[in-house]
Amino acid sequence: MAANSEALKRAAAARALEEVKPGMRLGLGTGSTANAFVELLGERVRGGLDVRCVPTSEATAALAGQVGLTLATLDDMPELDLTVDGADEIGPDLALIKGGGGALLREKIVAAASGAMVVIADAAKLVGTLGRFPLPIEIVPFGAEATRRAVLRLAEAQGLKGEVRLRTRDGHVFVTDGGHFILDAGFGAIPDPAALACGLAGIAGVVEHGLFIGLATKAIVAGDGGVQVLTRSANTES
């Protein structure tokens, strides 16, 4: 199953390469699917393709350097042509949950600076309603418990139930590249992602959340039946 999943991720990444044109300024996502794209892009660059790239995490920057990509910062190159990234869930109208890898803040900043965002994924990431994957919420360390309780109060007000946990890794609190903590909210279903996104944005201590709404312009999804391309305007297949 894992081998098949990796093959599907690579198939989606390969199709996304068709979106890349010479001279483009690219945003590079974070995670295993984005890594497949970075590796394939490296092959193209070694073959002569000229692009410049902004990575969304230290891990992606390291991989991109290893495969020979030319890197820049978003300060050096504040407007990008295209970002290619993965997603933890892809819902209706290409609303996303992202942040399982802990890079959601930088991923959203880079996506927002891009003329287009292409999401690559295997078909298991497609859902009818967002929320099966716990929603990552990036918060400042100061007052983390107070912020967690504020998130719980918002959830209750919106009829959402589920545990909101501080993310840990190897027995320690997980810290993002930006020095923040992450809450993982296991709501199970989020019927109104836009309302939740608005509410989270108003909580003091919340830096950013993993609801990416209105950012993805296209999703390239690989399944056992092949690769399908979904667009935000009509979610049409091609």
mmCIF file of N, CA and C in Angstrom, residues 2-62:
data_model
loop_
_atom_site.group_PDB
_atom_site.id
_atom_site.type_symbol
_atom_site.label_atom_id
_atom_site.label_comp_id
_atom_site.label_asym_id
_atom_site.label_seq_id
_atom_site.Cartn_x
_atom_site.Cartn_y
_atom_site.Cartn_z
ATOM 1 N N ALA A 2 1.924 1.256 0.852
ATOM 2 C CA ALA A 2 2.789 2.423 0.926
ATOM 3 C C ALA A 2 3.493 2.657 -0.401
ATOM 4 N N ALA A 3 3.957 1.563 -1.015
ATOM 5 C CA ALA A 3 4.652 1.696 -2.300
ATOM 6 C C ALA A 3 3.711 2.269 -3.349
ATOM 7 N N ASN A 4 2.452 1.807 -3.341
ATOM 8 C CA ASN A 4 1.480 2.326 -4.294
ATOM 9 C C ASN A 4 1.223 3.810 -4.044
ATOM 10 N N SER A 5 1.134 4.217 -2.781
ATOM 11 C CA SER A 5 0.925 5.615 -2.440
ATOM 12 C C SER A 5 2.071 6.476 -2.950
ATOM 13 N N GLU A 6 3.297 5.987 -2.788
ATOM 14 C CA GLU A 6 4.449 6.740 -3.270
ATOM 15 C C GLU A 6 4.421 6.873 -4.783
ATOM 16 N N ALA A 7 4.006 5.816 -5.460
ATOM 17 C CA ALA A 7 3.917 5.860 -6.926
ATOM 18 C C ALA A 7 2.866 6.872 -7.372
ATOM 19 N N LEU A 8 1.737 6.945 -6.639
ATOM 20 C CA LEU A 8 0.689 7.898 -6.984
ATOM 21 C C LEU A 8 1.160 9.334 -6.759
ATOM 22 N N LYS A 9 1.860 9.558 -5.655
ATOM 23 C CA LYS A 9 2.398 10.891 -5.394
ATOM 24 C C LYS A 9 3.346 11.317 -6.507
ATOM 25 N N ARG A 10 4.168 10.393 -6.941
ATOM 26 C CA ARG A 10 5.133 10.704 -7.989
ATOM 27 C C ARG A 10 4.423 10.969 -9.323
ATOM 28 N N ALA A 11 3.337 10.244 -9.569
ATOM 29 C CA ALA A 11 2.565 10.469 -10.797
ATOM 30 C C ALA A 11 1.949 11.861 -10.800
ATOM 31 N N ALA A 12 1.402 12.275 -9.667
ATOM 32 C CA ALA A 12 0.830 13.618 -9.570
ATOM 33 C C ALA A 12 1.915 14.676 -9.726
ATOM 34 N N ALA A 13 3.067 14.435 -9.105
ATOM 35 C CA ALA A 13 4.179 15.386 -9.210
ATOM 36 C C ALA A 13 4.663 15.506 -10.649
ATOM 37 N N ALA A 14 4.723 14.384 -11.347
ATOM 38 C CA ALA A 14 5.164 14.402 -12.744
ATOM 39 C C ALA A 14 4.206 15.218 -13.607
ATOM 40 N N ARG A 15 2.913 15.077 -13.363
ATOM 41 C CA ARG A 15 1.936 15.867 -14.129
ATOM 42 C C ARG A 15 2.074 17.350 -13.804
ATOM 43 N N ALA A 16 2.384 17.668 -12.556
ATOM 44 C CA ALA A 16 2.538 19.072 -12.167
ATOM 45 C C ALA A 16 3.722 19.724 -12.865
ATOM 46 N N LEU A 17 4.706 18.946 -13.229
ATOM 47 C CA LEU A 17 5.863 19.499 -13.941
ATOM 48 C C LEU A 17 5.447 20.131 -15.265
ATOM 49 N N GLU A 18 4.340 19.666 -15.832
ATOM 50 C CA GLU A 18 3.868 20.235 -17.089
ATOM 51 C C GLU A 18 3.406 21.681 -16.918
ATOM 52 N N GLU A 19 3.144 22.087 -15.677
ATOM 53 C CA GLU A 19 2.721 23.455 -15.395
ATOM 54 C C GLU A 19 3.907 24.416 -15.324
ATOM 55 N N VAL A 20 5.105 23.875 -15.251
ATOM 56 C CA VAL A 20 6.306 24.690 -15.056
ATOM 57 C C VAL A 20 6.894 25.102 -16.406
ATOM 58 N N LYS A 21 7.133 26.396 -16.564
ATOM 59 C CA LYS A 21 7.708 26.941 -17.787
ATOM 60 C C LYS A 21 9.062 27.574 -17.482
ATOM 61 N N PRO A 22 9.953 27.636 -18.484
ATOM 62 C CA PRO A 22 11.270 28.249 -18.273
ATOM 63 C C PRO A 22 11.155 29.678 -17.747
ATOM 64 N N GLY A 23 12.008 30.013 -16.791
ATOM 65 C CA GLY A 23 12.036 31.354 -16.230
ATOM 66 C C GLY A 23 11.068 31.593 -15.092
ATOM 67 N N MET A 24 10.276 30.595 -14.742
ATOM 68 C CA MET A 24 9.281 30.775 -13.685
ATOM 69 C C MET A 24 9.920 30.973 -12.311
ATOM 70 N N ARG A 25 9.191 31.714 -11.491
ATOM 71 C CA ARG A 25 9.512 31.856 -10.073
ATOM 72 C C ARG A 25 8.555 30.941 -9.319
ATOM 73 N N LEU A 26 9.108 29.936 -8.657
ATOM 74 C CA LEU A 26 8.299 28.867 -8.092
ATOM 75 C C LEU A 26 8.332 28.850 -6.568
ATOM 76 N N GLY A 27 7.189 28.524 -5.960
ATOM 77 C CA GLY A 27 7.129 28.204 -4.554
ATOM 78 C C GLY A 27 7.130 26.694 -4.399
ATOM 79 N N LEU A 28 7.949 26.196 -3.492
ATOM 80 C CA LEU A 28 8.067 24.755 -3.275
ATOM 81 C C LEU A 28 7.449 24.378 -1.938
ATOM 82 N N GLY A 29 6.489 23.481 -1.961
ATOM 83 C CA GLY A 29 5.796 23.064 -0.753
ATOM 84 C C GLY A 29 6.625 22.158 0.133
ATOM 85 N N THR A 30 5.985 21.677 1.181
ATOM 86 C CA THR A 30 6.641 20.833 2.176
ATOM 87 C C THR A 30 5.860 19.538 2.348
ATOM 88 N N GLY A 31 6.571 18.437 2.537
ATOM 89 C CA GLY A 31 5.937 17.144 2.760
ATOM 90 C C GLY A 31 6.364 16.125 1.720
ATOM 91 N N SER A 32 5.913 14.898 1.904
ATOM 92 C CA SER A 32 6.378 13.810 1.050
ATOM 93 C C SER A 32 5.966 13.980 -0.406
ATOM 94 N N THR A 33 4.763 14.478 -0.658
ATOM 95 C CA THR A 33 4.320 14.664 -2.043
ATOM 96 C C THR A 33 5.077 15.823 -2.683
ATOM 97 N N ALA A 34 5.235 16.914 -1.948
ATOM 98 C CA ALA A 34 6.022 18.039 -2.458
ATOM 99 C C ALA A 34 7.468 17.612 -2.710
ATOM 100 N N ASN A 35 7.989 16.731 -1.873
ATOM 101 C CA ASN A 35 9.351 16.246 -2.074
ATOM 102 C C ASN A 35 9.501 15.534 -3.412
ATOM 103 N N ALA A 36 8.477 14.784 -3.798
ATOM 104 C CA ALA A 36 8.524 14.095 -5.092
ATOM 105 C C ALA A 36 8.623 15.106 -6.224
ATOM 106 N N PHE A 37 7.881 16.208 -6.099
ATOM 107 C CA PHE A 37 7.946 17.259 -7.114
ATOM 108 C C PHE A 37 9.332 17.901 -7.139
ATOM 109 N N VAL A 38 9.891 18.187 -5.978
ATOM 110 C CA VAL A 38 11.216 18.811 -5.901
ATOM 111 C C VAL A 38 12.264 17.922 -6.573
ATOM 112 N N GLU A 39 12.190 16.621 -6.313
ATOM 113 C CA GLU A 39 13.155 15.695 -6.905
ATOM 114 C C GLU A 39 13.033 15.658 -8.427
ATOM 115 N N LEU A 40 11.797 15.614 -8.928
ATOM 116 C CA LEU A 40 11.593 15.599 -10.375
ATOM 117 C C LEU A 40 11.981 16.926 -11.003
ATOM 118 N N LEU A 41 11.701 18.022 -10.311
ATOM 119 C CA LEU A 41 12.100 19.338 -10.805
ATOM 120 C C LEU A 41 13.617 19.426 -10.899
ATOM 121 N N GLY A 42 14.302 18.843 -9.922
ATOM 122 C CA GLY A 42 15.757 18.826 -9.950
ATOM 123 C C GLY A 42 16.292 18.141 -11.204
ATOM 124 N N GLU A 43 15.640 17.055 -11.601
ATOM 125 C CA GLU A 43 16.061 16.363 -12.828
ATOM 126 C C GLU A 43 15.912 17.272 -14.034
ATOM 127 N N ARG A 44 14.801 18.010 -14.077
ATOM 128 C CA ARG A 44 14.568 18.928 -15.192
ATOM 129 C C ARG A 44 15.598 20.056 -15.199
ATOM 130 N N VAL A 45 15.908 20.572 -14.021
ATOM 131 C CA VAL A 45 16.880 21.662 -13.921
ATOM 132 C C VAL A 45 18.260 21.184 -14.359
ATOM 133 N N ARG A 46 18.622 19.991 -13.958
ATOM 134 C CA ARG A 46 19.915 19.457 -14.390
ATOM 135 C C ARG A 46 19.946 19.246 -15.903
ATOM 136 N N GLY A 47 18.760 19.136 -16.504
ATOM 137 C CA GLY A 47 18.658 18.993 -17.948
ATOM 138 C C GLY A 47 18.595 20.326 -18.679
ATOM 139 N N GLY A 48 18.634 21.437 -17.918
ATOM 140 C CA GLY A 48 18.692 22.740 -18.562
ATOM 141 C C GLY A 48 17.563 23.699 -18.245
ATOM 142 N N LEU A 49 16.532 23.273 -17.528
ATOM 143 C CA LEU A 49 15.431 24.169 -17.190
ATOM 144 C C LEU A 49 15.914 25.248 -16.227
ATOM 145 N N ASP A 50 15.552 26.500 -16.506
ATOM 146 C CA ASP A 50 15.964 27.630 -15.678
ATOM 147 C C ASP A 50 14.770 28.137 -14.874
ATOM 148 N N VAL A 51 14.766 27.887 -13.560
ATOM 149 C CA VAL A 51 13.737 28.402 -12.661
ATOM 150 C C VAL A 51 14.411 28.843 -11.368
ATOM 151 N N ARG A 52 13.726 29.695 -10.628
ATOM 152 C CA ARG A 52 14.166 30.084 -9.290
ATOM 153 C C ARG A 52 13.069 29.717 -8.301
ATOM 154 N N CYS A 53 13.465 29.307 -7.110
ATOM 155 C CA CYS A 53 12.504 28.688 -6.195
ATOM 156 C C CYS A 53 12.589 29.270 -4.785
ATOM 157 N N VAL A 54 11.402 29.387 -4.165
ATOM 158 C CA VAL A 54 11.302 29.773 -2.758
ATOM 159 C C VAL A 54 10.761 28.575 -1.985
ATOM 160 N N PRO A 55 11.531 27.995 -1.068
ATOM 161 C CA PRO A 55 11.055 26.854 -0.284
ATOM 162 C C PRO A 55 10.189 27.303 0.887
ATOM 163 N N THR A 56 9.279 26.427 1.311
ATOM 164 C CA THR A 56 8.375 26.766 2.414
ATOM 165 C C THR A 56 8.827 26.215 3.762
ATOM 166 N N SER A 57 9.975 25.555 3.790
ATOM 167 C CA SER A 57 10.490 25.027 5.056
ATOM 168 C C SER A 57 11.980 24.791 4.938
ATOM 169 N N GLU A 58 12.619 24.644 6.076
ATOM 170 C CA GLU A 58 14.049 24.334 6.083
ATOM 171 C C GLU A 58 14.304 22.960 5.463
ATOM 172 N N ALA A 59 13.386 22.024 5.697
ATOM 173 C CA ALA A 59 13.539 20.683 5.133
ATOM 174 C C ALA A 59 13.479 20.722 3.605
ATOM 175 N N THR A 60 12.522 21.479 3.067
ATOM 176 C CA THR A 60 12.416 21.601 1.613
ATOM 177 C C THR A 60 13.628 22.320 1.044
ATOM 178 N N ALA A 61 14.110 23.335 1.735
ATOM 179 C CA ALA A 61 15.303 24.052 1.279
ATOM 180 C C ALA A 61 16.496 23.111 1.191
ATOM 181 N N ALA A 62 16.637 22.243 2.181
ATOM 182 C CA ALA A 62 17.759 21.302 2.177
ATOM 183 C C ALA A 62 17.676 20.343 0.993
#
